[in-house]
Coordinates of C-alpha atoms in Angstrom, one line a residue:
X62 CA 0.0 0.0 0.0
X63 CA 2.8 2.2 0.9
X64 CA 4.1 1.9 -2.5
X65 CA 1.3 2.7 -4.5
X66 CA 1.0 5.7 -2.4
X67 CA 3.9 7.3 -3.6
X68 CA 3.7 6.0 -7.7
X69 CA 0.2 8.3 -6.7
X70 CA 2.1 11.1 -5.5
X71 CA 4.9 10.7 -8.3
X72 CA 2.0 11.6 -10.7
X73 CA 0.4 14.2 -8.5
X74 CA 0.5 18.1 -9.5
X75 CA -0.3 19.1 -6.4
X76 CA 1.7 17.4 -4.3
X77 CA 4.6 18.1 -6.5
X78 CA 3.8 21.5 -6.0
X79 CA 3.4 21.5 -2.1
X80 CA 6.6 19.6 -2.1
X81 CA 9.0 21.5 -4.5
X82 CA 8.3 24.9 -2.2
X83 CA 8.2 22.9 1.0
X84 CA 11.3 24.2 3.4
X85 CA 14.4 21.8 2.7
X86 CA 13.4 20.1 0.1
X87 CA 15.5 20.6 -2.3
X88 CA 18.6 20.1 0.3
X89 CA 16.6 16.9 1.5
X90 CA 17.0 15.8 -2.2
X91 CA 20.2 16.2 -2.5
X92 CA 20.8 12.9 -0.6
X93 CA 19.7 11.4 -4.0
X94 CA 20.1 13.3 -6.5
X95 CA 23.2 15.0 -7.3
X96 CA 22.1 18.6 -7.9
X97 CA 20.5 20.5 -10.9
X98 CA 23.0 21.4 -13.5
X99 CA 25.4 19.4 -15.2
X100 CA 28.4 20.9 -13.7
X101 CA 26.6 18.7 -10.6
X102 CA 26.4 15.7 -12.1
X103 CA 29.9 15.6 -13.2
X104 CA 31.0 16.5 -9.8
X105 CA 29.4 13.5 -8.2
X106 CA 30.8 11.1 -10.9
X107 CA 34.3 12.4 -10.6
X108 CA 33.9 11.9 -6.5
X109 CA 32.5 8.3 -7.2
X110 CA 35.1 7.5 -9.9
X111 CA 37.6 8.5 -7.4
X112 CA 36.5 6.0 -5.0
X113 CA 36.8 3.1 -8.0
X114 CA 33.3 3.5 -8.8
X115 CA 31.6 3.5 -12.0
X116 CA 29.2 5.6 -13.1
X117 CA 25.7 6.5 -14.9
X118 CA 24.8 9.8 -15.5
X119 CA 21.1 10.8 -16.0
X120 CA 19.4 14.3 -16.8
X121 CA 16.0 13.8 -15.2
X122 CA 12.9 14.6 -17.2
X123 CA 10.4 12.0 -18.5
X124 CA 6.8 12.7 -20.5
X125 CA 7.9 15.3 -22.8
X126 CA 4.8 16.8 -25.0
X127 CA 6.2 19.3 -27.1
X128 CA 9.5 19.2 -29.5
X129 CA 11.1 22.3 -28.0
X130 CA 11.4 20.4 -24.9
X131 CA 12.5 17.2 -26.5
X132 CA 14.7 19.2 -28.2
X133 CA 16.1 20.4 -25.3
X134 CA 16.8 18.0 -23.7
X135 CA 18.4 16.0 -26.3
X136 CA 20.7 19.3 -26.3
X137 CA 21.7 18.5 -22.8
X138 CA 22.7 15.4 -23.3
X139 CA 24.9 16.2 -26.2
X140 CA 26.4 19.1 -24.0
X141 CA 27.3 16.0 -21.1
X142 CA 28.2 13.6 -23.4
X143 CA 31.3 16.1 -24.7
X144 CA 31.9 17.1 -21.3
X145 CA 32.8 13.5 -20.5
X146 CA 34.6 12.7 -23.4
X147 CA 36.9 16.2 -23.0
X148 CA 37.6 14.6 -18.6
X149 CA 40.0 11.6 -19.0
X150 CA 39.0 11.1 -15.7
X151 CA 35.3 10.3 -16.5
X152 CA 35.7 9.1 -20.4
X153 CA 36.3 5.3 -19.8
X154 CA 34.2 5.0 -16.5
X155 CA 31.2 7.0 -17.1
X156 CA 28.4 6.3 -19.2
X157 CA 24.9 8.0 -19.7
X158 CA 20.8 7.1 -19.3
X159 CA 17.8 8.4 -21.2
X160 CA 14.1 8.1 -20.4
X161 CA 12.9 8.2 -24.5
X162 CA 9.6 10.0 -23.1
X163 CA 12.3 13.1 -22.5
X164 CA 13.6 13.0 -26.0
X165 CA 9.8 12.7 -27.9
X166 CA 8.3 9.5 -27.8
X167 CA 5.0 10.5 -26.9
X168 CA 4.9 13.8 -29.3
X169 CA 2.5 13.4 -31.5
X170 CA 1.9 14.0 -35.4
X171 CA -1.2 15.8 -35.1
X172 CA 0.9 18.7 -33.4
X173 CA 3.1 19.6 -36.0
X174 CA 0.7 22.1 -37.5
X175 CA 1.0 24.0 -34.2
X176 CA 4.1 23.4 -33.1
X177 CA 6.0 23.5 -37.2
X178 CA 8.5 21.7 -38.4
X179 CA 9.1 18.0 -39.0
X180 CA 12.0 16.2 -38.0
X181 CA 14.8 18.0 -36.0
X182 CA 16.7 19.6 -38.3
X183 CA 17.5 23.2 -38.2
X184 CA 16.9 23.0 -34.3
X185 CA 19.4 21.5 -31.6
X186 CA 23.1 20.7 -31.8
X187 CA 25.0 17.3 -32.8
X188 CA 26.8 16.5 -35.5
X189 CA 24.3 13.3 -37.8
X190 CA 24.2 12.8 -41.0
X191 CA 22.5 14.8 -43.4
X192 CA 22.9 17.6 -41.7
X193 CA 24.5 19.9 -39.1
X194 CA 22.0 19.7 -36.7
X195 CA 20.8 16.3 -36.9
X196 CA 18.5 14.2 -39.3
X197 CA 15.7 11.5 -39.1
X198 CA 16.7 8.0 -39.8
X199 CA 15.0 7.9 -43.1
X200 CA 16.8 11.1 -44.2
X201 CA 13.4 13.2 -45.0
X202 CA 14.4 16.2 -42.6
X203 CA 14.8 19.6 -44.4
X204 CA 12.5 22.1 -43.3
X205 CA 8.9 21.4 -43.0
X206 CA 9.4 17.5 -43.0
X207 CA 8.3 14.2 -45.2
X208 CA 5.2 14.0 -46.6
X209 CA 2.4 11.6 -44.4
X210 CA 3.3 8.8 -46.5
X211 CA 6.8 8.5 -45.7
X212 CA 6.1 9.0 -42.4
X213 CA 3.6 6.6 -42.0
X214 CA 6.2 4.1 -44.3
X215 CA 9.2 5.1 -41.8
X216 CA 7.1 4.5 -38.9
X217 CA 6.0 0.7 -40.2
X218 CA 9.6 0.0 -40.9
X219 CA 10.4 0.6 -37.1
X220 CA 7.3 -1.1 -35.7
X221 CA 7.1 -5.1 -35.1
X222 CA 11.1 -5.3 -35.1
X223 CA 11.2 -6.8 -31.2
X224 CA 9.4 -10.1 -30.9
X225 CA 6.2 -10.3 -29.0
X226 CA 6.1 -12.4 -26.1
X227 CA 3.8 -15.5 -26.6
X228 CA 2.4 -14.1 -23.4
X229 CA 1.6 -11.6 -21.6
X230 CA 2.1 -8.4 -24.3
X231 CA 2.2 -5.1 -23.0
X232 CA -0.4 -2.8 -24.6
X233 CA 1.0 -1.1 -28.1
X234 CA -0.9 2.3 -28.4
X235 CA 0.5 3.5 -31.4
X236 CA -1.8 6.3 -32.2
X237 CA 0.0 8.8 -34.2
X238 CA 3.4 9.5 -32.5
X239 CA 5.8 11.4 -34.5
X240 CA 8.9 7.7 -34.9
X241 CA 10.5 10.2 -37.3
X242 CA 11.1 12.8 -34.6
X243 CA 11.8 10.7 -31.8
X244 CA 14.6 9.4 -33.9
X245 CA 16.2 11.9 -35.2
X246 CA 16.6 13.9 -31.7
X247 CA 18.0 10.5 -30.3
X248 CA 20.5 9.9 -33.1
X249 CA 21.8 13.3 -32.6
X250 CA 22.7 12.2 -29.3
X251 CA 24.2 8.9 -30.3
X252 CA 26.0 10.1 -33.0
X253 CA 28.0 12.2 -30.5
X254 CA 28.4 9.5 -28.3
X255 CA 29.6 6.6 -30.8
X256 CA 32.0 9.3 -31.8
X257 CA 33.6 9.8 -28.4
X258 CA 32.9 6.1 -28.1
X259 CA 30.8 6.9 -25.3
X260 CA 27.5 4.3 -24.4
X261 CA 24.0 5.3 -24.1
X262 CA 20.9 3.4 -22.3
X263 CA 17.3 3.4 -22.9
X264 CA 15.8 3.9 -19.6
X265 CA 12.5 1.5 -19.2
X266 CA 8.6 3.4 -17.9
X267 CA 5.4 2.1 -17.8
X268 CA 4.1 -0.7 -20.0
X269 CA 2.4 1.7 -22.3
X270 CA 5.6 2.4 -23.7
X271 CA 7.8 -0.7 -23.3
X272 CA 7.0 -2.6 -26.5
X273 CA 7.7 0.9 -28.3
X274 CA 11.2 1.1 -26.7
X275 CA 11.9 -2.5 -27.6
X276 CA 11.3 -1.6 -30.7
X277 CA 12.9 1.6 -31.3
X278 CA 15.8 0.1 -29.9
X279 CA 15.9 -3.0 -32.2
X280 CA 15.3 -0.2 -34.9
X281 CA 18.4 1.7 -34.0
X282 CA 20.6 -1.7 -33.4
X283 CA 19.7 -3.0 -37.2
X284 CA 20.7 0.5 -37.9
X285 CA 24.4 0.0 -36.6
X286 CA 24.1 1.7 -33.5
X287 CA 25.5 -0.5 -31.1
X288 CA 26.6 1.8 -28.5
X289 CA 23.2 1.3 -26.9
X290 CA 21.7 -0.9 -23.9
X291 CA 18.1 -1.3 -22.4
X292 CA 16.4 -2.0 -19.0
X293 CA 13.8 -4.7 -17.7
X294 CA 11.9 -4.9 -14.8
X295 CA 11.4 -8.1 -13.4
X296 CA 8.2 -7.8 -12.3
X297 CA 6.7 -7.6 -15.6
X298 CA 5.7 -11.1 -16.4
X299 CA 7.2 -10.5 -20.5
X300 CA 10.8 -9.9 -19.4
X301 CA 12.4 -13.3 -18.7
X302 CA 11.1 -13.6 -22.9
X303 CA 12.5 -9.6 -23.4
X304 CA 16.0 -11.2 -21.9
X305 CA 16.3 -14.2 -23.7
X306 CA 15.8 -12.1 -27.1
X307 CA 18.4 -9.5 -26.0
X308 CA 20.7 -12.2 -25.1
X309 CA 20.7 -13.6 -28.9
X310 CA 21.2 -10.1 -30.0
X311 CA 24.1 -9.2 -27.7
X312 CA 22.8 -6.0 -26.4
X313 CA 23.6 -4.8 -23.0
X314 CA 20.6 -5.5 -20.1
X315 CA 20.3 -3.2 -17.0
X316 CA 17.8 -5.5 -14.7
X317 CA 15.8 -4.1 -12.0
X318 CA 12.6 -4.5 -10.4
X319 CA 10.8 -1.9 -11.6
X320 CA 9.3 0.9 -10.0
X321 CA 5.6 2.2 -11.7
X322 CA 2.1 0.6 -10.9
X323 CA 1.2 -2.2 -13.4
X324 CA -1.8 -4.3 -13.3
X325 CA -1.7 -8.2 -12.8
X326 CA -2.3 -8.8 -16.3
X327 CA 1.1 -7.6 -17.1
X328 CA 2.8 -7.3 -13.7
X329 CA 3.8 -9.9 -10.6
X330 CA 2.4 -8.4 -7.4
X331 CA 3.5 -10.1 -4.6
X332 CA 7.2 -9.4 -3.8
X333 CA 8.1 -13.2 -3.9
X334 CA 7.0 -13.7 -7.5
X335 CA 9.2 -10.4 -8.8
X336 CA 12.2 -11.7 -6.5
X337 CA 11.7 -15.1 -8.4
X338 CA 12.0 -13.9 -11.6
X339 CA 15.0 -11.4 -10.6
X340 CA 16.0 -14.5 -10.2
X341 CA 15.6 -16.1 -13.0
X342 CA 16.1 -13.6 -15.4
X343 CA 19.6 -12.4 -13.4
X344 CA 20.9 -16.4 -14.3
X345 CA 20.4 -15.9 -18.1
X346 CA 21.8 -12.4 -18.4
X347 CA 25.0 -13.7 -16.0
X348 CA 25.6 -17.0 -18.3
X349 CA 24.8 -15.7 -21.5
X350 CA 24.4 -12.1 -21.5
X351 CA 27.1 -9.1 -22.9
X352 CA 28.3 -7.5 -19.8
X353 CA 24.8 -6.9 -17.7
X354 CA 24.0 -4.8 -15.0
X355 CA 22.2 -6.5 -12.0
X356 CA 20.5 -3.5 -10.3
X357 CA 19.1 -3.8 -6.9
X358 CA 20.2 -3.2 -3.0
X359 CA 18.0 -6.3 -1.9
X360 CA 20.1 -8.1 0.2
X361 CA 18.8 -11.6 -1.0
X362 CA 19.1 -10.4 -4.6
X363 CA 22.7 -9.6 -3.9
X364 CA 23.5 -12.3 -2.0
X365 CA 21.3 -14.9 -4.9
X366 CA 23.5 -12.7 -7.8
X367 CA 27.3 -13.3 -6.0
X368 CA 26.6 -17.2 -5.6
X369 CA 25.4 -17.5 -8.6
X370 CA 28.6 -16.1 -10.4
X371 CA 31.0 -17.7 -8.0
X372 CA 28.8 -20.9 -8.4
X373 CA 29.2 -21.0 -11.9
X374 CA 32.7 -19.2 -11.9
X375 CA 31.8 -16.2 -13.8
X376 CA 34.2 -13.5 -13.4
X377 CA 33.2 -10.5 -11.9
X378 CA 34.9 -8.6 -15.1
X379 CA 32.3 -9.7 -17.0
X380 CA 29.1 -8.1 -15.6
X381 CA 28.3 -5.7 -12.8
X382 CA 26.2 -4.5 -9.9
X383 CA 24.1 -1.5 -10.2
X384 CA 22.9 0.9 -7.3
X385 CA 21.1 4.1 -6.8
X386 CA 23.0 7.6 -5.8
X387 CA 22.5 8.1 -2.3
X388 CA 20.7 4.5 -1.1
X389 CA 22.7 1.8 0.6
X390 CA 26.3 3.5 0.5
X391 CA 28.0 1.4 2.9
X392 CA 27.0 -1.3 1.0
X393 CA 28.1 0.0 -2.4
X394 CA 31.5 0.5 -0.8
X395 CA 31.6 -3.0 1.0
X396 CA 30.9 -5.0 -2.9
X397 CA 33.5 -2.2 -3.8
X398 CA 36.0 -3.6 -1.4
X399 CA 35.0 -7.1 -2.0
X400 CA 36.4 -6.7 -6.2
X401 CA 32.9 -6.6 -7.6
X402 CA 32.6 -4.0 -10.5
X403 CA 29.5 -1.5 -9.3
X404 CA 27.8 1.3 -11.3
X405 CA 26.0 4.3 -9.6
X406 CA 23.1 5.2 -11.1
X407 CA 23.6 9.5 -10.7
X408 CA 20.5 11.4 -11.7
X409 CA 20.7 15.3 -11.9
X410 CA 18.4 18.1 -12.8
X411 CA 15.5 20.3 -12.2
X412 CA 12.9 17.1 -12.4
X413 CA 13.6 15.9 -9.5
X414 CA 10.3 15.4 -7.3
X415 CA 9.2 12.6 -9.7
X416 CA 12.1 10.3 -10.2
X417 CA 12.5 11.0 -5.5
X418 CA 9.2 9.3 -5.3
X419 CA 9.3 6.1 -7.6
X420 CA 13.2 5.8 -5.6
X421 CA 10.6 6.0 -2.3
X422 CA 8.3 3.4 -3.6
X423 CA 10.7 1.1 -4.7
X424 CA 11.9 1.2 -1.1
X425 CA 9.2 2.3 1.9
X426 CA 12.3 2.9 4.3
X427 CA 13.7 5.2 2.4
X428 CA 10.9 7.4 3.1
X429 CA 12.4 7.5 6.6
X430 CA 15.3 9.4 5.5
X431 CA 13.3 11.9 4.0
X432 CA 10.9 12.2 6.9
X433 CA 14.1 12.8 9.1
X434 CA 15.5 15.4 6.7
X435 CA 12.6 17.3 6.2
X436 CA 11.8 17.8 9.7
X437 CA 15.4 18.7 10.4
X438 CA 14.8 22.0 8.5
X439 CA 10.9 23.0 9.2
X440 CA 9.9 24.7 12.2
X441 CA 9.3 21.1 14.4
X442 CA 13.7 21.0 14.2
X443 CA 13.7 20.9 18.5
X444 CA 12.0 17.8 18.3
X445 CA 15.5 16.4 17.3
X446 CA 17.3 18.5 20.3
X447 CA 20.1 20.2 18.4
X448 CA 19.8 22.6 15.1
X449 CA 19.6 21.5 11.7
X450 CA 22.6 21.4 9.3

């Protein structure tokens, strides 16, 4: 209950509003997420690097609706992706994450008339082909755009290319989203990346959007763009199928639980049954997966994860442990110490209230934390018996 009370405030407008003016919030949010700017980000990953840590960097936004914000943001991550390349200290330990609701994937066709413009070009920075400023995959950018026919054929071409599960399907609400867009702001942002050699994952949201990132990433693969990786939740009932596929094509897996509220149809509920297929699906990425990240600070998934590879003798060179900025630190420094290779997940930017919540419903205690440092800075301080800091 606990957790589907704050996926409900992680939606909520007015709570988001109560709590990005509520005193010490932003400071309390510092404890997971790294700051606002860039600058920020890059700051955390060069303490964690320090320490033998690797690193994932994330500018936080999701749900985009218009192109300037996609836009945007894509321009951001251009901007971070140079900065890494330029800090020898970051370029071979740091990599980035993208939610593709942040770069487009739910703008729309129908708003082109009010919005202008087609693809991406002429707006943005990044260096794809076709042009300076970037170019849709199907090379029909140049001002206003393709006609609705190539769209629609450009679209069909990137639909259908990740295999359905025999079971359990999420939903495919294809409507009229704007493919042609979405792609060319993302391979802007690749494009820099493969040339800095830098890699790039696709974050994973609700199930209204997870066949449509399976498939624009199976798109963008069979286009040559290899310097890209993908997430799955184990509580969705599709992903031990989504892992064996990913397996056969060699792309990079992130694994976690998941974190937004799915129905039973598509969805374990009970804690035992996502832990089971964790599991599961944590066996077939460690024998037969390239390089995966096993994300979670469950202390029977770590403990299930480390016997299976030393069970099996699977070096710990060839896959790694994933945590969250902020959650569990001794721990992250304890598998440190112990030889296992661990990436920290660092999220920065303004959109911070939404991505705080799902990290609280992933994990009730954490809410304790944020209780504690809350309180610390409103008026009820003397409850604690010394001042705030």
């Amino acid at each position: 209950m606990l957790r589907d009370f704050f996926i409900f405030l992680s939606d909520n407008a007015f709570a988001r509003r109560l709590s990005l003016t509520a005193p010490g919030a932003r400071t309390m949010s510092r404890r997971f997420v790294a700051g606002e700017t860039i600058d920020d980000g890059l700051n955390a990953a060069r303490d964690l690097v320090a320490s033998g840590f690797f690193v994932s960097l994330d500018y936080l936004g999701e749900s985009v609706r218009t192109r300037a914000e996609a836009v945007a943001a894509a321009d951001t991550y251009i901007t971070l992706l140079e900065r890494i390349a330029s800090d020898p200290d970051l370029r071979e330990k740091v990599n980035v994450s993208l939610k593709l609701t942040q770069m487009g994937q739910d703008v729309r066709l129908s708003q082109r008339e009010h919005e202008g413009g087609g693809g991406v070009d002429g707006v943005g920075r990044g260096g794809s082909r076709g042009g300076s400023s970037g170019v849709s995959s199907g090379g029909s950018g140049g001002g206003g755009g393709a006609s609705g026919a190539a769209i629609a054929a450009e679209n069909s071409a990137s639909r259908s290319l990740w295999p359905r599960p025999p079971k359990h399907a999420t939903p495919e609400n294809r409507s009229d989203w704007d493919e042609e867009f979405l792609r060319g702001n993302v391979i802007r942002v690749l494009d820099v990346a493969r040339g800095h050699d830098l890699f790039v994952r696709f974050d994973m949201e609700g199930t209204p959007h997870t066949q449509r990132t399976l498939d624009f990433f199976r798109y963008l693969w069979e286009k040559g763009y290899r310097n890209t990786g993908i997430v799955l939740q184990s509580y969705l009932r599709r992903s031990e199928h989504d892992a064996t596929e990913a397996n056969l094509l060699g792309a990079r897996v992130r694994l976690c639980k998941g974190a937004y509220n799915e129905p039973e149809e598509h969805a374990f509920q009970p804690k035992a049954e996502v832990d089971r297929n964790f599991i599961d699906i944590m066996k077939r990425l460690l024998s037969d997966g390239n390089y995966p990240g096993i994300a979670t600070h469950d202390p029977a998934m770590l403990r299930a994860t480390r016997e299976y590879s030393a069970g099996h003798e699977l070096p710990p060179s060839g896959w790694e442990f994933q945590m969250l900025y902020g959650i569990a630190r001794d721990l992250q420094n304890q598998l440190i110490t112990e030889g296992y290779n661990l990436r920290v997940y660092v999220p920065f930017g303004e959109a911070w209230y939404p991505y705080l919540m799902r990290r609280m419903a992933e994990r009730p205690a954490n809410a304790m934390f944020v209780v504690n440092a809350v309180l610390r800075e409103s008026p009820f301080r003397f409850l604690f018996g010394r001042k705030a800091h």
